[in-house]
CSV table of C-alpha atoms in Angstrom, one decimal:
chain,number,residue,atom,x,y,z
A,1,UNK,CA,-73.0,29.4,-46.1
A,2,UNK,CA,-69.9,28.3,-48.5
A,3,UNK,CA,-70.9,29.5,-51.7
A,4,UNK,CA,-67.7,29.7,-54.0
A,5,UNK,CA,-66.0,27.4,-51.2
A,6,UNK,CA,-63.8,24.6,-53.0
A,7,UNK,CA,-65.6,21.0,-52.0
A,8,UNK,CA,-69.0,22.6,-51.4
A,9,UNK,CA,-71.7,19.9,-50.9
A,10,UNK,CA,-69.3,17.3,-51.2
A,11,UNK,CA,-69.5,14.1,-49.2
A,12,UNK,CA,-67.4,10.8,-48.3
A,13,UNK,CA,-69.1,7.6,-47.1
A,14,UNK,CA,-67.0,4.6,-45.9
A,15,UNK,CA,-65.8,2.6,-42.9
A,16,UNK,CA,-65.2,4.6,-39.6
A,17,UNK,CA,-61.1,4.2,-39.8
A,18,UNK,CA,-60.8,5.4,-43.3
A,19,UNK,CA,-63.3,8.4,-42.6
A,20,UNK,CA,-61.1,9.1,-39.8
A,21,UNK,CA,-57.8,9.3,-41.2
A,22,UNK,CA,-58.9,11.7,-44.2
A,23,UNK,CA,-57.7,15.3,-43.3
A,24,UNK,CA,-61.4,17.3,-44.0
A,25,UNK,CA,-61.6,21.0,-44.1
A,26,UNK,CA,-62.5,22.0,-40.4
A,27,UNK,CA,-66.2,22.7,-41.7
A,28,UNK,CA,-67.0,19.1,-42.5
A,29,UNK,CA,-69.4,17.0,-40.2
A,30,UNK,CA,-68.4,13.5,-39.4
A,31,UNK,CA,-71.5,11.4,-38.5
A,32,UNK,CA,-71.5,7.4,-37.7
A,33,UNK,CA,-74.1,5.7,-39.3
A,34,UNK,CA,-73.9,2.3,-37.9
A,35,UNK,CA,-71.6,-0.3,-36.9
A,36,UNK,CA,-69.1,0.0,-40.3
A,37,UNK,CA,-70.4,2.9,-42.1
A,38,UNK,CA,-69.5,6.8,-41.3
A,39,UNK,CA,-70.4,10.2,-43.5
A,40,UNK,CA,-68.3,13.2,-43.8
A,41,UNK,CA,-69.8,15.9,-45.6
A,42,UNK,CA,-70.0,19.9,-46.0
A,43,UNK,CA,-72.6,21.3,-44.0
A,44,UNK,CA,-74.4,23.2,-47.2
A,45,UNK,CA,-75.3,19.7,-48.5
A,46,UNK,CA,-78.8,18.4,-47.0
A,47,UNK,CA,-78.1,15.4,-45.0
A,48,UNK,CA,-80.5,13.8,-42.5
A,49,UNK,CA,-80.9,10.4,-40.6
A,50,UNK,CA,-84.2,9.1,-39.6
A,51,UNK,CA,-85.4,6.0,-38.1
A,52,UNK,CA,-88.0,3.4,-39.8
A,53,UNK,CA,-90.5,1.8,-37.7
A,54,UNK,CA,-88.2,-1.1,-36.9
A,55,UNK,CA,-85.7,1.7,-35.2
A,56,UNK,CA,-83.4,1.1,-37.9
A,57,UNK,CA,-81.2,4.4,-39.2
A,58,UNK,CA,-81.7,5.6,-42.9
A,59,UNK,CA,-79.5,8.3,-43.9
A,60,UNK,CA,-81.1,10.5,-46.8
A,61,UNK,CA,-78.6,13.0,-48.8
A,62,UNK,CA,-79.9,15.7,-50.9
A,63,UNK,CA,-82.9,18.1,-51.6
A,64,UNK,CA,-85.8,16.2,-52.6
A,65,UNK,CA,-89.5,16.6,-52.5
A,66,UNK,CA,-92.4,14.6,-53.0
A,67,UNK,CA,-94.5,14.8,-56.3
A,68,UNK,CA,-97.7,13.4,-55.5
A,69,UNK,CA,-100.1,15.0,-53.5
A,70,UNK,CA,-101.6,12.0,-51.7
A,71,UNK,CA,-97.7,11.1,-50.2
A,72,UNK,CA,-96.1,12.4,-47.2
A,73,UNK,CA,-92.6,14.1,-47.6
A,74,UNK,CA,-89.5,12.2,-48.1
A,75,UNK,CA,-88.4,12.8,-44.7
A,76,UNK,CA,-91.5,11.5,-43.3
A,77,UNK,CA,-91.7,8.6,-45.7
A,78,UNK,CA,-88.5,7.3,-44.3
A,79,UNK,CA,-90.5,5.7,-41.4
A,80,UNK,CA,-92.0,2.8,-43.9
A,81,UNK,CA,-88.8,2.5,-45.5
A,82,UNK,CA,-87.2,-0.9,-45.8
A,83,UNK,CA,-85.6,-3.1,-48.5
A,84,UNK,CA,-89.0,-4.2,-49.8
A,85,UNK,CA,-90.6,-0.9,-49.8
A,86,UNK,CA,-87.9,1.8,-51.1
A,87,UNK,CA,-88.8,1.2,-54.8
A,88,UNK,CA,-92.7,2.2,-54.2
A,89,UNK,CA,-92.1,5.0,-51.7
A,90,UNK,CA,-89.2,6.6,-53.9
A,91,UNK,CA,-91.4,6.5,-56.9
A,92,UNK,CA,-92.7,9.9,-57.0
A,93,UNK,CA,-89.7,11.5,-55.1
A,94,UNK,CA,-88.4,14.4,-57.2
A,95,UNK,CA,-84.6,16.0,-57.4
A,96,UNK,CA,-81.6,14.0,-57.1
A,97,UNK,CA,-81.3,12.1,-53.9
A,98,UNK,CA,-79.3,9.1,-52.0
A,99,UNK,CA,-80.4,6.8,-49.3
A,100,UNK,CA,-78.2,4.8,-47.3
A,101,UNK,CA,-80.0,1.8,-45.3
A,102,UNK,CA,-78.4,-1.5,-44.0
A,103,UNK,CA,-75.1,-0.2,-45.4
A,104,UNK,CA,-76.7,-0.5,-49.3
A,105,UNK,CA,-76.7,2.9,-51.0
A,106,UNK,CA,-79.4,3.5,-53.6
A,107,UNK,CA,-80.1,6.5,-55.8
A,108,UNK,CA,-82.4,8.6,-57.7
A,109,UNK,CA,-83.5,6.7,-61.2
A,110,UNK,CA,-81.2,9.1,-63.2
A,111,UNK,CA,-78.0,8.9,-61.2
A,112,UNK,CA,-77.6,12.5,-61.2
A,113,UNK,CA,-75.6,12.1,-57.7
A,114,UNK,CA,-72.4,11.1,-59.2
A,115,UNK,CA,-70.8,8.2,-57.2
A,116,UNK,CA,-66.8,7.8,-57.4
A,117,UNK,CA,-65.5,4.6,-56.1
A,118,UNK,CA,-62.1,3.1,-56.6
A,119,UNK,CA,-61.6,0.1,-59.0
A,120,UNK,CA,-61.2,-3.4,-57.6
A,121,UNK,CA,-57.3,-3.5,-57.6
A,122,UNK,CA,-57.1,0.0,-55.3
A,123,UNK,CA,-59.8,-1.6,-52.9
A,124,UNK,CA,-58.0,-4.8,-52.8
A,125,UNK,CA,-54.5,-2.9,-52.2
A,126,UNK,CA,-56.0,-0.4,-49.4
A,127,UNK,CA,-58.3,-3.1,-47.8
A,128,UNK,CA,-60.9,-0.4,-47.6
A,129,UNK,CA,-63.7,1.2,-49.4
A,130,UNK,CA,-64.5,5.0,-49.5
A,131,UNK,CA,-67.0,6.5,-52.0
A,132,UNK,CA,-67.7,9.9,-52.8
A,133,UNK,CA,-69.5,12.4,-55.4
A,134,UNK,CA,-66.3,13.9,-56.1
A,135,UNK,CA,-63.0,12.0,-57.5
A,136,UNK,CA,-60.7,14.4,-55.3
A,137,UNK,CA,-61.0,12.8,-52.0
A,138,UNK,CA,-60.4,9.3,-53.8
A,139,UNK,CA,-57.5,10.3,-55.6
A,140,UNK,CA,-55.6,11.6,-52.1
A,141,UNK,CA,-56.9,8.4,-50.1
A,142,UNK,CA,-55.7,5.8,-52.7
A,143,UNK,CA,-52.5,7.6,-53.7
A,144,UNK,CA,-53.8,7.6,-57.4
A,145,UNK,CA,-52.1,9.6,-60.2
A,146,UNK,CA,-54.2,12.6,-60.8
A,147,UNK,CA,-55.8,13.3,-64.0
A,148,UNK,CA,-55.1,17.2,-65.4
A,149,UNK,CA,-57.2,19.5,-63.7
A,150,UNK,CA,-57.4,21.9,-66.9
A,151,UNK,CA,-59.8,24.1,-68.8
A,152,UNK,CA,-60.2,23.6,-72.7
A,153,UNK,CA,-62.6,23.9,-75.3
A,154,UNK,CA,-63.4,20.2,-75.8
A,155,UNK,CA,-63.3,17.5,-73.2
A,156,UNK,CA,-64.8,14.0,-73.7
A,157,UNK,CA,-67.5,13.3,-71.9
A,158,UNK,CA,-67.0,10.0,-69.7
A,159,UNK,CA,-69.8,7.7,-70.0
A,160,UNK,CA,-69.8,5.7,-66.8
A,161,UNK,CA,-68.7,3.6,-65.3
A,162,UNK,CA,-65.9,5.4,-66.9
A,163,UNK,CA,-64.5,8.7,-65.4
A,164,UNK,CA,-61.4,11.0,-66.1
A,165,UNK,CA,-59.5,9.0,-63.4
A,166,UNK,CA,-58.6,5.8,-64.8
A,167,UNK,CA,-58.4,4.2,-61.5
A,168,UNK,CA,-61.7,5.0,-60.5
A,169,UNK,CA,-65.2,4.2,-61.6
A,170,UNK,CA,-68.6,5.8,-61.6
A,171,UNK,CA,-71.6,3.8,-60.3
A,172,UNK,CA,-74.0,3.2,-63.0
A,173,UNK,CA,-77.3,4.4,-63.0
A,174,UNK,CA,-79.7,1.7,-61.3
A,175,UNK,CA,-77.0,-0.1,-59.7
A,176,UNK,CA,-77.1,-0.4,-55.7
A,177,UNK,CA,-73.8,-0.4,-54.0
A,178,UNK,CA,-73.0,-2.3,-51.0
A,179,UNK,CA,-70.8,0.2,-48.8
A,180,UNK,CA,-69.4,-2.3,-46.9
A,181,UNK,CA,-67.3,-4.3,-49.4
A,182,UNK,CA,-67.9,-2.7,-52.5
A,183,UNK,CA,-70.1,-4.9,-54.2
A,184,UNK,CA,-72.5,-3.6,-57.0
A,185,UNK,CA,-76.0,-5.2,-58.0
A,186,UNK,CA,-78.6,-4.6,-60.0
A,187,UNK,CA,-82.0,-5.3,-59.3
A,188,UNK,CA,-83.6,-8.0,-61.4
A,189,UNK,CA,-86.2,-5.9,-63.0
A,190,UNK,CA,-85.6,-2.5,-65.3
A,191,UNK,CA,-85.8,0.8,-63.6
A,192,UNK,CA,-88.6,1.8,-65.7
A,193,UNK,CA,-91.9,0.3,-66.3
A,194,UNK,CA,-95.0,1.3,-68.9
A,195,UNK,CA,-98.7,1.0,-68.3
A,196,UNK,CA,-101.8,0.8,-70.6
A,197,UNK,CA,-102.9,4.6,-69.8
A,198,UNK,CA,-104.3,7.1,-71.7
A,199,UNK,CA,-102.8,10.2,-73.3
A,200,UNK,CA,-105.1,12.5,-71.2
A,201,UNK,CA,-104.3,10.9,-67.9
A,202,UNK,CA,-100.6,10.9,-68.6
A,203,UNK,CA,-100.7,14.7,-69.4
A,204,UNK,CA,-102.7,15.6,-66.3
A,205,UNK,CA,-100.6,13.5,-63.7
A,206,UNK,CA,-97.4,14.7,-65.3
A,207,UNK,CA,-98.4,18.4,-64.9
A,208,UNK,CA,-99.9,17.7,-61.3
A,209,UNK,CA,-96.6,16.0,-60.4
A,210,UNK,CA,-94.2,18.9,-61.7
A,211,UNK,CA,-96.5,21.6,-60.3
A,212,UNK,CA,-96.6,19.9,-56.9
A,213,UNK,CA,-93.1,19.1,-56.7
A,214,UNK,CA,-92.1,22.9,-57.7
A,215,UNK,CA,-94.3,23.7,-55.2
A,216,UNK,CA,-93.2,21.8,-52.3
A,217,UNK,CA,-89.6,23.0,-53.4
A,218,UNK,CA,-90.8,26.5,-52.8
A,219,UNK,CA,-91.6,25.2,-49.0
A,220,UNK,CA,-88.1,24.0,-48.4
A,221,UNK,CA,-85.9,26.7,-50.2
A,222,UNK,CA,-85.4,29.7,-48.1
A,223,UNK,CA,-82.2,31.0,-50.6
A,224,UNK,CA,-84.4,31.8,-53.1
A,225,UNK,CA,-85.5,30.1,-56.5
A,226,UNK,CA,-84.7,30.8,-60.3
A,227,UNK,CA,-85.7,29.3,-63.2
A,228,UNK,CA,-83.4,29.0,-66.3
A,229,UNK,CA,-85.2,29.9,-69.7
A,230,UNK,CA,-84.4,29.2,-73.1
A,231,UNK,CA,-86.4,29.1,-76.2
A,232,UNK,CA,-86.9,25.3,-76.0
A,233,UNK,CA,-89.4,22.9,-74.4
A,234,UNK,CA,-88.0,21.8,-71.0
A,235,UNK,CA,-87.4,25.0,-69.5
A,236,UNK,CA,-90.9,26.4,-70.6
A,237,UNK,CA,-92.4,23.5,-69.1
A,238,UNK,CA,-90.6,24.3,-65.5
A,239,UNK,CA,-91.6,27.6,-66.0
A,240,UNK,CA,-95.1,26.8,-66.5
A,241,UNK,CA,-95.3,24.7,-63.5
A,242,UNK,CA,-93.5,27.4,-61.4
A,243,UNK,CA,-96.0,30.1,-62.2
A,244,UNK,CA,-99.0,27.7,-61.4
A,245,UNK,CA,-97.6,26.6,-58.4
A,246,UNK,CA,-97.5,30.0,-57.2
A,247,UNK,CA,-93.7,30.0,-55.8
A,248,UNK,CA,-91.8,32.9,-55.6
A,249,UNK,CA,-89.0,32.6,-58.3
A,250,UNK,CA,-87.2,35.0,-60.6
A,251,UNK,CA,-86.1,33.6,-64.9
A,252,UNK,CA,-83.0,34.4,-66.7
A,253,UNK,CA,-81.2,33.7,-69.8
A,254,UNK,CA,-77.8,33.7,-70.2
A,255,UNK,CA,-76.6,35.6,-73.2
A,256,UNK,CA,-73.6,34.1,-75.2
A,257,UNK,CA,-71.7,35.7,-78.1
A,258,UNK,CA,-73.6,35.6,-81.3
A,259,UNK,CA,-72.3,32.4,-82.9
A,260,UNK,CA,-73.0,30.4,-79.6
A,261,UNK,CA,-76.6,31.5,-78.7
A,262,UNK,CA,-79.6,30.2,-80.4
A,263,UNK,CA,-81.9,32.6,-82.2
A,264,UNK,CA,-84.6,31.0,-80.1
A,265,UNK,CA,-82.7,31.4,-76.6
A,266,UNK,CA,-81.8,35.2,-77.8
A,267,UNK,CA,-85.3,36.6,-78.7
A,268,UNK,CA,-87.9,34.1,-77.0
A,269,UNK,CA,-87.5,34.3,-73.3
A,270,UNK,CA,-88.4,37.6,-72.3
A,271,UNK,CA,-91.5,37.1,-74.7
A,272,UNK,CA,-92.4,33.7,-72.7
A,273,UNK,CA,-92.1,35.7,-69.5
A,274,UNK,CA,-94.3,38.6,-70.5
A,275,UNK,CA,-97.1,35.9,-71.3
A,276,UNK,CA,-97.5,36.0,-67.5
A,277,UNK,CA,-96.4,39.5,-66.8
A,278,UNK,CA,-93.3,38.1,-65.0
A,279,UNK,CA,-90.0,40.2,-65.2
A,280,UNK,CA,-87.3,38.4,-66.9
A,281,UNK,CA,-83.4,38.7,-66.9
A,282,UNK,CA,-81.1,38.6,-70.0
A,283,UNK,CA,-77.6,38.3,-68.3
A,284,UNK,CA,-74.2,39.0,-69.9
A,285,UNK,CA,-71.0,38.0,-68.6
A,286,UNK,CA,-68.3,40.1,-67.0
A,287,UNK,CA,-64.8,40.0,-67.2
A,288,UNK,CA,-63.0,36.8,-66.4
A,289,UNK,CA,-61.9,35.9,-63.0
A,290,UNK,CA,-59.1,34.0,-62.2
A,291,UNK,CA,-59.9,33.2,-58.5
A,292,UNK,CA,-63.1,31.9,-59.6
A,293,UNK,CA,-61.6,29.6,-62.5
A,294,UNK,CA,-59.1,28.2,-59.8
A,295,UNK,CA,-61.7,27.2,-57.5
A,296,UNK,CA,-63.7,25.9,-60.4
A,297,UNK,CA,-61.2,23.5,-61.8
A,298,UNK,CA,-59.9,22.5,-57.7
A,299,UNK,CA,-63.4,21.7,-57.1
A,300,UNK,CA,-64.2,19.8,-60.2
A,301,UNK,CA,-61.2,17.5,-59.7
A,302,UNK,CA,-61.2,16.8,-63.6
A,303,UNK,CA,-60.5,18.6,-67.0
A,304,UNK,CA,-63.7,21.2,-67.7
A,305,UNK,CA,-64.8,22.7,-71.1
A,306,UNK,CA,-64.3,26.2,-71.6
A,307,UNK,CA,-66.9,26.3,-74.3
A,308,UNK,CA,-69.4,29.4,-74.3
A,309,UNK,CA,-72.2,28.1,-72.5
A,310,UNK,CA,-70.6,25.7,-70.1
A,311,UNK,CA,-70.7,25.9,-66.4
A,312,UNK,CA,-67.0,27.0,-66.0
A,313,UNK,CA,-67.6,30.0,-68.6
A,314,UNK,CA,-71.0,30.9,-66.8
A,315,UNK,CA,-69.0,31.0,-63.2
A,316,UNK,CA,-65.5,32.4,-64.1
A,317,UNK,CA,-67.3,35.3,-66.2
A,318,UNK,CA,-69.7,36.4,-63.8
A,319,UNK,CA,-73.1,35.0,-64.9
A,320,UNK,CA,-74.1,33.1,-61.7
A,321,UNK,CA,-72.9,36.2,-59.6
A,322,UNK,CA,-75.4,37.8,-61.1
A,323,UNK,CA,-78.2,35.1,-60.9
A,324,UNK,CA,-77.2,34.9,-57.3
A,325,UNK,CA,-75.1,32.5,-55.7
A,326,UNK,CA,-76.6,29.9,-53.4
A,327,UNK,CA,-79.9,29.7,-55.2
A,328,UNK,CA,-81.6,26.9,-56.2
A,329,UNK,CA,-82.1,26.5,-60.0
A,330,UNK,CA,-84.8,24.8,-61.8
A,331,UNK,CA,-82.9,23.2,-64.5
A,332,UNK,CA,-84.4,21.7,-67.7
A,333,UNK,CA,-82.3,18.5,-68.0
A,334,UNK,CA,-83.5,15.0,-68.1
A,335,UNK,CA,-87.0,15.6,-70.1
A,336,UNK,CA,-85.0,14.2,-73.4
A,337,UNK,CA,-85.3,10.7,-71.9
A,338,UNK,CA,-88.7,10.4,-73.0
A,339,UNK,CA,-88.3,11.7,-76.5
A,340,UNK,CA,-85.6,9.2,-77.7
A,341,UNK,CA,-83.0,12.3,-77.9
A,342,UNK,CA,-80.3,10.3,-80.0
A,343,UNK,CA,-82.5,8.7,-82.5
A,344,UNK,CA,-81.4,10.4,-85.2
A,345,UNK,CA,-77.6,10.5,-84.0
A,346,UNK,CA,-76.8,7.0,-83.6
A,347,UNK,CA,-77.6,3.8,-85.7
A,348,UNK,CA,-79.9,1.5,-83.8
A,349,UNK,CA,-76.9,-1.1,-83.4
A,350,UNK,CA,-74.4,1.5,-82.3
A,351,UNK,CA,-71.2,0.2,-81.5
A,352,UNK,CA,-68.2,1.6,-79.1
A,353,UNK,CA,-66.8,3.4,-82.0
A,354,UNK,CA,-69.8,5.4,-82.8
A,355,UNK,CA,-69.8,6.4,-79.1
A,356,UNK,CA,-66.3,7.7,-79.2
A,357,UNK,CA,-66.9,9.7,-82.4
A,358,UNK,CA,-69.7,11.3,-80.8
A,359,UNK,CA,-67.4,12.6,-77.8
A,360,UNK,CA,-67.7,9.9,-75.1
A,361,UNK,CA,-64.7,8.7,-73.5
A,362,UNK,CA,-65.1,4.8,-72.7
A,363,UNK,CA,-62.9,1.4,-72.8
A,364,UNK,CA,-63.9,-1.5,-74.1
A,365,UNK,CA,-64.6,-3.0,-70.8
A,366,UNK,CA,-66.3,-0.6,-69.3
A,367,UNK,CA,-68.8,-0.5,-72.6
A,368,UNK,CA,-69.1,-4.3,-72.2
A,369,UNK,CA,-70.2,-3.8,-68.7
A,370,UNK,CA,-72.8,-1.3,-69.8
A,371,UNK,CA,-74.0,-3.5,-72.6
A,372,UNK,CA,-75.2,-6.1,-70.1
A,373,UNK,CA,-76.6,-3.5,-67.7
A,374,UNK,CA,-78.9,-2.3,-70.9
A,375,UNK,CA,-79.8,-5.6,-72.0
A,376,UNK,CA,-81.8,-5.8,-68.7
A,377,UNK,CA,-83.1,-2.3,-69.0
A,378,UNK,CA,-84.8,-2.9,-72.3
A,379,UNK,CA,-86.6,-6.1,-71.1
A,380,UNK,CA,-90.4,-6.1,-71.1
A,381,UNK,CA,-92.5,-3.2,-70.8
A,382,UNK,CA,-89.5,-0.6,-70.1
A,383,UNK,CA,-90.4,1.9,-73.1
A,384,UNK,CA,-86.9,2.2,-73.6
A,385,UNK,CA,-85.0,1.2,-76.8
A,386,UNK,CA,-81.0,0.9,-77.2
A,387,UNK,CA,-80.3,4.4,-78.2
A,388,UNK,CA,-82.2,5.7,-75.0
A,389,UNK,CA,-79.4,4.0,-73.1
A,390,UNK,CA,-76.9,6.6,-74.4
A,391,UNK,CA,-79.1,9.3,-73.1
A,392,UNK,CA,-79.8,7.4,-69.7
A,393,UNK,CA,-76.3,6.3,-69.0
A,394,UNK,CA,-73.9,9.0,-71.0
A,395,UNK,CA,-76.2,12.0,-70.7
A,396,UNK,CA,-77.8,12.2,-67.5
A,397,UNK,CA,-75.5,9.8,-65.4
A,398,UNK,CA,-72.5,11.0,-66.9
A,399,UNK,CA,-72.7,14.7,-68.2
A,400,UNK,CA,-75.5,15.9,-66.4
A,401,UNK,CA,-74.3,14.4,-63.2
A,402,UNK,CA,-70.8,16.1,-63.5
A,403,UNK,CA,-72.2,19.1,-64.3
A,404,UNK,CA,-74.4,19.1,-61.1
A,405,UNK,CA,-71.2,18.3,-59.1
A,406,UNK,CA,-69.4,21.0,-60.4
A,407,UNK,CA,-72.3,23.6,-59.8
A,408,UNK,CA,-72.3,22.4,-56.4
A,409,UNK,CA,-69.6,25.0,-56.1
A,410,UNK,CA,-71.9,27.9,-56.3
A,411,UNK,CA,-75.8,27.1,-56.8
A,412,UNK,CA,-78.1,24.4,-55.9
A,413,UNK,CA,-79.6,22.7,-59.2
A,414,UNK,CA,-83.0,21.1,-59.1
A,415,UNK,CA,-84.4,18.6,-62.0
A,416,UNK,CA,-88.3,19.0,-62.0
A,417,UNK,CA,-88.5,16.1,-64.4
A,418,UNK,CA,-86.6,13.5,-62.2
A,419,UNK,CA,-88.9,11.2,-60.9
A,420,UNK,CA,-89.1,7.7,-62.0
A,421,UNK,CA,-93.2,7.7,-62.3
A,422,UNK,CA,-93.3,10.7,-64.2
A,423,UNK,CA,-90.5,9.1,-66.6
A,424,UNK,CA,-92.8,5.7,-66.5
A,425,UNK,CA,-95.8,7.6,-67.2
A,426,UNK,CA,-94.1,9.4,-70.3
A,427,UNK,CA,-92.9,6.4,-71.8
A,428,UNK,CA,-96.0,4.5,-71.7
A,429,UNK,CA,-97.0,7.0,-74.4
A,430,UNK,CA,-96.1,5.7,-78.0
A,431,UNK,CA,-93.0,7.1,-79.1
A,432,UNK,CA,-94.6,8.8,-82.4
A,433,UNK,CA,-96.8,11.3,-80.4
A,434,UNK,CA,-93.5,11.7,-78.0
A,435,UNK,CA,-90.9,12.9,-80.8
A,436,UNK,CA,-89.5,16.0,-81.1
A,437,UNK,CA,-91.0,17.1,-78.0
A,438,UNK,CA,-94.7,17.3,-79.2
A,439,UNK,CA,-96.4,15.4,-76.5
A,440,UNK,CA,-94.4,17.3,-73.9
A,441,UNK,CA,-95.4,20.8,-75.6
A,442,UNK,CA,-99.2,19.6,-74.7
A,443,UNK,CA,-98.3,19.5,-71.1
A,444,UNK,CA,-97.1,22.9,-70.8
A,445,UNK,CA,-100.2,23.8,-72.9
A,446,UNK,CA,-102.3,22.0,-70.4
A,447,UNK,CA,-100.7,23.9,-67.5
A,448,UNK,CA,-101.1,27.2,-69.5
A,449,UNK,CA,-102.7,27.6,-72.7
A,450,UNK,CA,-101.3,30.9,-73.0
A,451,UNK,CA,-97.9,29.7,-73.5
A,452,UNK,CA,-98.7,27.8,-76.3
A,453,UNK,CA,-99.0,30.9,-78.6
A,454,UNK,CA,-95.2,31.3,-78.9
A,455,UNK,CA,-93.0,29.2,-81.2
A,456,UNK,CA,-90.3,26.5,-79.8
A,457,UNK,CA,-86.5,26.7,-81.0
A,458,UNK,CA,-87.2,28.7,-83.9
A,459,UNK,CA,-84.8,28.1,-87.0
A,460,UNK,CA,-81.4,29.4,-87.0
A,461,UNK,CA,-80.3,31.4,-90.2
A,462,UNK,CA,-78.9,29.4,-92.8
A,463,UNK,CA,-75.6,31.4,-92.8
A,464,UNK,CA,-75.3,31.2,-88.9
A,465,UNK,CA,-75.8,27.3,-89.1
A,466,UNK,CA,-73.2,26.8,-91.7
A,467,UNK,CA,-70.5,29.0,-89.9
A,468,UNK,CA,-71.4,27.3,-86.4
A,469,UNK,CA,-70.8,23.6,-87.7
A,470,UNK,CA,-67.7,24.5,-89.3
A,471,UNK,CA,-66.5,25.8,-86.1
A,472,UNK,CA,-67.2,23.0,-84.1
A,473,UNK,CA,-65.8,20.5,-86.5
A,474,UNK,CA,-62.7,22.5,-86.4
A,475,UNK,CA,-62.8,22.7,-82.6
A,476,UNK,CA,-63.2,19.4,-82.5
A,477,UNK,CA,-60.6,18.3,-84.7
A,478,UNK,CA,-57.8,20.4,-83.1
A,479,UNK,CA,-59.1,19.5,-79.8
A,480,UNK,CA,-58.6,22.8,-78.4
């Protein structure tokens, strides 16, 4: 309904007096949740309130579906929800979601819903707390200095709890927030656990979760579904799951300039779609639209990258208009958490300077907060090592969550990989078979053996690789 309108799918949570003082746009809905907390939100955002069996209100935010055939839908499961059951009830919820119960805010296992909140000095000064999935309303409410909203080639990736506005912080993935006073807490157990399970069972169960989740998504998505398709592993697994689920969907690939698109993305997607006789759209950009550029920057509320392939590039140059604004997009992010994505990019005992050199924006105090958080996550049988923490906190909870907030302006991203049980099963496979997405490719083959006939991520010509590396280093050095 409001595709392209600034602050689409934005929400603000806080106490009643604070919410009532904010001049929201006329379309925003304001709802009182309990004796202390209210929410204001854009009606394009899915927000439902149900009662549990104790007749307590439970707020559910976001598009989320159940991935287990044996369990009820998330909305129906709320009836059994309490502080003791929430972990088990949400284990196979798929997508990015938020639960507010008894004033406490819980999120999906990857923190794909960014939660911006003021740092302690602003809370103490104002005496009131509001949080949002966007930095904009907090900057205005607390009278903070705005970070420059501009577009440039390279922008540092803020790693939560850091963000582009220094007076704000992002809730770290795995943290639970008390909306009444701003207290953050971490459960006394790691988010992920591993199991003694055979590879065949993992393969079968993960395939079933993906197919069921995508099938259930098709039942609750009237606007239409599209699957982004590249030459890599993640999007092909999404595509195979959507085909087997029998949903009505379209697939597409954005065609970037030659030195920015990989040979695999340029050549493989139409061949993948042809395996099952489905049409596929190779989409090229149009002329830049300055009105869309202005809306994107205002909606993002922070600097954005113009690098070809970025959300900004795709929106202002008309790629998304050709896919269809307002559609739900199957996105391939998150799978990499199970393949130790940063293993060859960082030493095991990396330090803050390694993160900064790579491109993450992070201060020393925030890094120390992360270190404490990470130590708990690596305890016992979590299946994670220290470099996985970079991907979990920096890539997913940081880069992908921000990307999701920005894309809310015009489409609805959905992550079939994002449910906790699915990650736990994958992390239960020894790392050797998991690396380089090898085990992941066997899941795609299990779903549809015909997809195994085509290669993954075919190599770039040597000359192209050299030119791209030099170009990227020059851009980075110049901080264009």
